[in-house]
Amino acid sequence: MSAPGSVPPHGIPVPHPLLEAVRPLVDAMGGELLDPAAAAPEDIVLRWEGEEVVAVRLPGLGDDSLDRIVEGLERLHGPLAALDRRTKQDLVRQLEARGAFTVRHGVETVAAALGVSRFTVYNYLRHVNEQRAKER
């Protein structure tokens, strides 16, 4: 993608600061950065001071997206199977909030990544829901 940026006297384009700011987030989400002129209606065009700088194409939440989310968590935490129970429960809470368990085979995918059974993931989800009910 050739994102807009300023061209200094030495002729090498400098990436726009907005582009540099959103790139890690878009990468972690499995999205794609596009030239705004190539944006489809479902893409999100980001503007900076009125100028269209970059378009973001987000993935649909599908099996591939869930795999990317799990990979991102592994980059942050290391091998997920090695985490303690409380951290795994917290990750299940985060994944549930992101819709991971609405995806076909979501529970199985998360269970495999955490090194636990599907039954354990369902128990973690029950725990999350109990905690949420207590907070109300």
PDB file of C-alpha atoms in Angstrom:
ATOM      1  CA  MET A   1       0.000   0.000   0.000  1.00  0.00           C
ATOM      2  CA  SER A   2       1.351   3.388  -0.835  1.00  0.00           C
ATOM      3  CA  ALA A   3       0.008   5.625   1.866  1.00  0.00           C
ATOM      4  CA  PRO A   4       0.157   9.356   1.508  1.00  0.00           C
ATOM      5  CA  GLY A   5       3.023  11.087   3.215  1.00  0.00           C
ATOM      6  CA  SER A   6       5.143  14.129   2.791  1.00  0.00           C
ATOM      7  CA  VAL A   7       8.138  14.048   0.468  1.00  0.00           C
ATOM      8  CA  PRO A   8      11.108  15.880   1.998  1.00  0.00           C
ATOM      9  CA  PRO A   9      13.923  17.400  -0.087  1.00  0.00           C
ATOM     10  CA  HIS A  10      15.873  14.113  -0.161  1.00  0.00           C
ATOM     11  CA  GLY A  11      12.963  12.543  -2.102  1.00  0.00           C
ATOM     12  CA  ILE A  12      12.183   9.646   0.273  1.00  0.00           C
ATOM     13  CA  PRO A  13       8.522   9.761   1.349  1.00  0.00           C
ATOM     14  CA  VAL A  14       7.907  10.031   5.077  1.00  0.00           C
ATOM     15  CA  PRO A  15       4.932   7.966   6.266  1.00  0.00           C
ATOM     16  CA  HIS A  16       2.069   9.997   7.655  1.00  0.00           C
ATOM     17  CA  PRO A  17       1.993   9.980  11.500  1.00  0.00           C
ATOM     18  CA  LEU A  18      -1.582   8.654  11.513  1.00  0.00           C
ATOM     19  CA  LEU A  19      -0.529   5.734   9.345  1.00  0.00           C
ATOM     20  CA  GLU A  20       2.345   4.919  11.678  1.00  0.00           C
ATOM     21  CA  ALA A  21       0.027   5.191  14.707  1.00  0.00           C
ATOM     22  CA  VAL A  22      -2.679   2.822  13.441  1.00  0.00           C
ATOM     23  CA  ARG A  23      -0.478   0.249  11.674  1.00  0.00           C
ATOM     24  CA  PRO A  24       0.238  -1.895  14.804  1.00  0.00           C
ATOM     25  CA  LEU A  25      -3.451  -2.001  15.716  1.00  0.00           C
ATOM     26  CA  VAL A  26      -4.573  -2.878  12.205  1.00  0.00           C
ATOM     27  CA  ASP A  27      -1.891  -5.582  11.961  1.00  0.00           C
ATOM     28  CA  ALA A  28      -2.908  -7.084  15.312  1.00  0.00           C
ATOM     29  CA  MET A  29      -6.537  -7.209  14.201  1.00  0.00           C
ATOM     30  CA  GLY A  30      -5.654  -8.845  10.905  1.00  0.00           C
ATOM     31  CA  GLY A  31      -6.809  -5.810   8.963  1.00  0.00           C
ATOM     32  CA  GLU A  32      -5.349  -4.234   5.880  1.00  0.00           C
ATOM     33  CA  LEU A  33      -4.227  -0.670   5.151  1.00  0.00           C
ATOM     34  CA  LEU A  34      -5.292   0.685   1.782  1.00  0.00           C
ATOM     35  CA  ASP A  35      -5.004   3.808  -0.276  1.00  0.00           C
ATOM     36  CA  PRO A  36      -8.225   5.790   0.382  1.00  0.00           C
ATOM     37  CA  ALA A  37      -8.978   5.802  -3.355  1.00  0.00           C
ATOM     38  CA  ALA A  38      -9.176   1.986  -3.246  1.00  0.00           C
ATOM     39  CA  ALA A  39     -11.594   1.898  -0.304  1.00  0.00           C
ATOM     40  CA  ALA A  40     -14.795  -0.095  -0.630  1.00  0.00           C
ATOM     41  CA  PRO A  41     -17.992   1.094   1.086  1.00  0.00           C
ATOM     42  CA  GLU A  42     -17.399  -1.240   4.058  1.00  0.00           C
ATOM     43  CA  ASP A  43     -13.845   0.069   4.604  1.00  0.00           C
ATOM     44  CA  ILE A  44     -13.084   2.832   7.081  1.00  0.00           C
ATOM     45  CA  VAL A  45     -11.374   5.921   5.675  1.00  0.00           C
ATOM     46  CA  LEU A  46      -9.289   7.772   8.263  1.00  0.00           C
ATOM     47  CA  ARG A  47      -8.815  11.508   7.902  1.00  0.00           C
ATOM     48  CA  TRP A  48      -6.243  13.858   9.395  1.00  0.00           C
ATOM     49  CA  GLU A  49      -7.088  17.550   9.393  1.00  0.00           C
ATOM     50  CA  GLY A  50      -9.620  16.973   6.618  1.00  0.00           C
ATOM     51  CA  GLU A  51      -7.257  14.954   4.404  1.00  0.00           C
ATOM     52  CA  GLU A  52      -8.027  11.316   3.621  1.00  0.00           C
ATOM     53  CA  VAL A  53      -4.856   9.557   4.758  1.00  0.00           C
ATOM     54  CA  VAL A  54      -5.531   5.835   4.775  1.00  0.00           C
ATOM     55  CA  ALA A  55      -8.358   3.336   4.546  1.00  0.00           C
ATOM     56  CA  VAL A  56      -8.657   0.346   6.847  1.00  0.00           C
ATOM     57  CA  ARG A  57     -10.218  -2.931   5.782  1.00  0.00           C
ATOM     58  CA  LEU A  58     -11.172  -4.973   8.831  1.00  0.00           C
ATOM     59  CA  PRO A  59     -11.546  -8.726   8.567  1.00  0.00           C
ATOM     60  CA  GLY A  60     -14.864 -10.376   9.207  1.00  0.00           C
ATOM     61  CA  LEU A  61     -14.765 -12.228  12.491  1.00  0.00           C
ATOM     62  CA  GLY A  62     -14.214 -15.735  11.205  1.00  0.00           C
ATOM     63  CA  ASP A  63     -11.930 -18.625  11.908  1.00  0.00           C
ATOM     64  CA  ASP A  64      -8.958 -16.778  10.398  1.00  0.00           C
ATOM     65  CA  SER A  65      -9.629 -13.690  12.527  1.00  0.00           C
ATOM     66  CA  LEU A  66      -9.840 -15.746  15.694  1.00  0.00           C
ATOM     67  CA  ASP A  67      -6.533 -17.380  14.798  1.00  0.00           C
ATOM     68  CA  ARG A  68      -5.016 -13.910  14.379  1.00  0.00           C
ATOM     69  CA  ILE A  69      -6.399 -12.799  17.735  1.00  0.00           C
ATOM     70  CA  VAL A  70      -4.916 -15.876  19.398  1.00  0.00           C
ATOM     71  CA  GLU A  71      -1.575 -15.243  17.664  1.00  0.00           C
ATOM     72  CA  GLY A  72      -1.630 -11.670  18.974  1.00  0.00           C
ATOM     73  CA  LEU A  73      -2.249 -12.914  22.504  1.00  0.00           C
ATOM     74  CA  GLU A  74       0.651 -15.338  22.139  1.00  0.00           C
ATOM     75  CA  ARG A  75       2.916 -12.478  21.062  1.00  0.00           C
ATOM     76  CA  LEU A  76       1.896 -10.596  24.214  1.00  0.00           C
ATOM     77  CA  HIS A  77       1.910 -13.445  26.726  1.00  0.00           C
ATOM     78  CA  GLY A  78       4.070 -16.178  25.224  1.00  0.00           C
ATOM     79  CA  PRO A  79       2.683 -19.716  25.025  1.00  0.00           C
ATOM     80  CA  LEU A  80      -0.888 -19.468  26.308  1.00  0.00           C
ATOM     81  CA  ALA A  81      -0.887 -23.029  27.616  1.00  0.00           C
ATOM     82  CA  ALA A  82       1.816 -22.035  30.113  1.00  0.00           C
ATOM     83  CA  LEU A  83      -0.296 -19.281  31.714  1.00  0.00           C
ATOM     84  CA  ASP A  84      -1.866 -19.675  35.146  1.00  0.00           C
ATOM     85  CA  ARG A  85      -5.593 -20.320  35.550  1.00  0.00           C
ATOM     86  CA  ARG A  86      -6.522 -16.773  36.521  1.00  0.00           C
ATOM     87  CA  THR A  87      -4.769 -15.330  33.444  1.00  0.00           C
ATOM     88  CA  LYS A  88      -6.464 -17.883  31.200  1.00  0.00           C
ATOM     89  CA  GLN A  89      -9.824 -16.894  32.678  1.00  0.00           C
ATOM     90  CA  ASP A  90      -9.043 -13.260  31.972  1.00  0.00           C
ATOM     91  CA  LEU A  91      -8.107 -14.097  28.378  1.00  0.00           C
ATOM     92  CA  VAL A  92     -11.378 -16.004  27.969  1.00  0.00           C
ATOM     93  CA  ARG A  93     -13.203 -12.914  29.272  1.00  0.00           C
ATOM     94  CA  GLN A  94     -11.397 -10.736  26.717  1.00  0.00           C
ATOM     95  CA  LEU A  95     -12.055 -13.182  23.897  1.00  0.00           C
ATOM     96  CA  GLU A  96     -15.723 -13.475  24.842  1.00  0.00           C
ATOM     97  CA  ALA A  97     -16.035  -9.677  24.734  1.00  0.00           C
ATOM     98  CA  ARG A  98     -14.557  -9.734  21.214  1.00  0.00           C
ATOM     99  CA  GLY A  99     -17.046 -12.318  20.004  1.00  0.00           C
ATOM    100  CA  ALA A 100     -14.604 -15.216  19.788  1.00  0.00           C
ATOM    101  CA  PHE A 101     -17.189 -17.736  20.908  1.00  0.00           C
ATOM    102  CA  THR A 102     -19.744 -16.741  18.286  1.00  0.00           C
ATOM    103  CA  VAL A 103     -17.406 -18.100  15.614  1.00  0.00           C
ATOM    104  CA  ARG A 104     -17.795 -21.701  14.537  1.00  0.00           C
ATOM    105  CA  HIS A 105     -15.307 -23.835  16.501  1.00  0.00           C
ATOM    106  CA  GLY A 106     -14.394 -20.826  18.644  1.00  0.00           C
ATOM    107  CA  VAL A 107     -14.434 -22.791  21.885  1.00  0.00           C
ATOM    108  CA  GLU A 108     -12.313 -25.551  20.359  1.00  0.00           C
ATOM    109  CA  THR A 109      -9.805 -23.054  18.925  1.00  0.00           C
ATOM    110  CA  VAL A 110      -9.425 -21.232  22.235  1.00  0.00           C
ATOM    111  CA  ALA A 111      -9.244 -24.479  24.217  1.00  0.00           C
ATOM    112  CA  ALA A 112      -6.420 -25.750  22.000  1.00  0.00           C
ATOM    113  CA  ALA A 113      -4.517 -22.462  22.327  1.00  0.00           C
ATOM    114  CA  LEU A 114      -4.897 -22.441  26.120  1.00  0.00           C
ATOM    115  CA  GLY A 115      -4.006 -26.125  26.442  1.00  0.00           C
ATOM    116  CA  VAL A 116      -7.287 -26.929  28.190  1.00  0.00           C
ATOM    117  CA  SER A 117     -10.430 -28.881  27.349  1.00  0.00           C
ATOM    118  CA  ARG A 118     -13.603 -27.398  25.865  1.00  0.00           C
ATOM    119  CA  PHE A 119     -15.262 -28.183  29.179  1.00  0.00           C
ATOM    120  CA  THR A 120     -12.708 -25.962  30.948  1.00  0.00           C
ATOM    121  CA  VAL A 121     -13.369 -23.087  28.518  1.00  0.00           C
ATOM    122  CA  TYR A 122     -17.102 -23.433  29.211  1.00  0.00           C
ATOM    123  CA  ASN A 123     -16.334 -23.321  32.941  1.00  0.00           C
ATOM    124  CA  TYR A 124     -14.254 -20.169  32.420  1.00  0.00           C
ATOM    125  CA  LEU A 125     -17.153 -18.635  30.484  1.00  0.00           C
ATOM    126  CA  ARG A 126     -19.543 -19.549  33.304  1.00  0.00           C
ATOM    127  CA  HIS A 127     -17.126 -17.897  35.755  1.00  0.00           C
ATOM    128  CA  VAL A 128     -16.984 -14.771  33.560  1.00  0.00           C
ATOM    129  CA  ASN A 129     -20.779 -14.592  33.436  1.00  0.00           C
ATOM    130  CA  GLU A 130     -21.056 -15.063  37.215  1.00  0.00           C
ATOM    131  CA  GLN A 131     -18.563 -12.241  37.787  1.00  0.00           C
ATOM    132  CA  ARG A 132     -20.466 -10.012  35.372  1.00  0.00           C
ATOM    133  CA  ALA A 133     -23.735 -10.753  37.222  1.00  0.00           C
ATOM    134  CA  LYS A 134     -22.128  -9.820  40.567  1.00  0.00           C
ATOM    135  CA  GLU A 135     -20.986  -6.473  39.151  1.00  0.00           C
ATOM    136  CA  ARG A 136     -24.547  -5.491  38.207  1.00  0.00           C
TER     137      ARG A 136
END
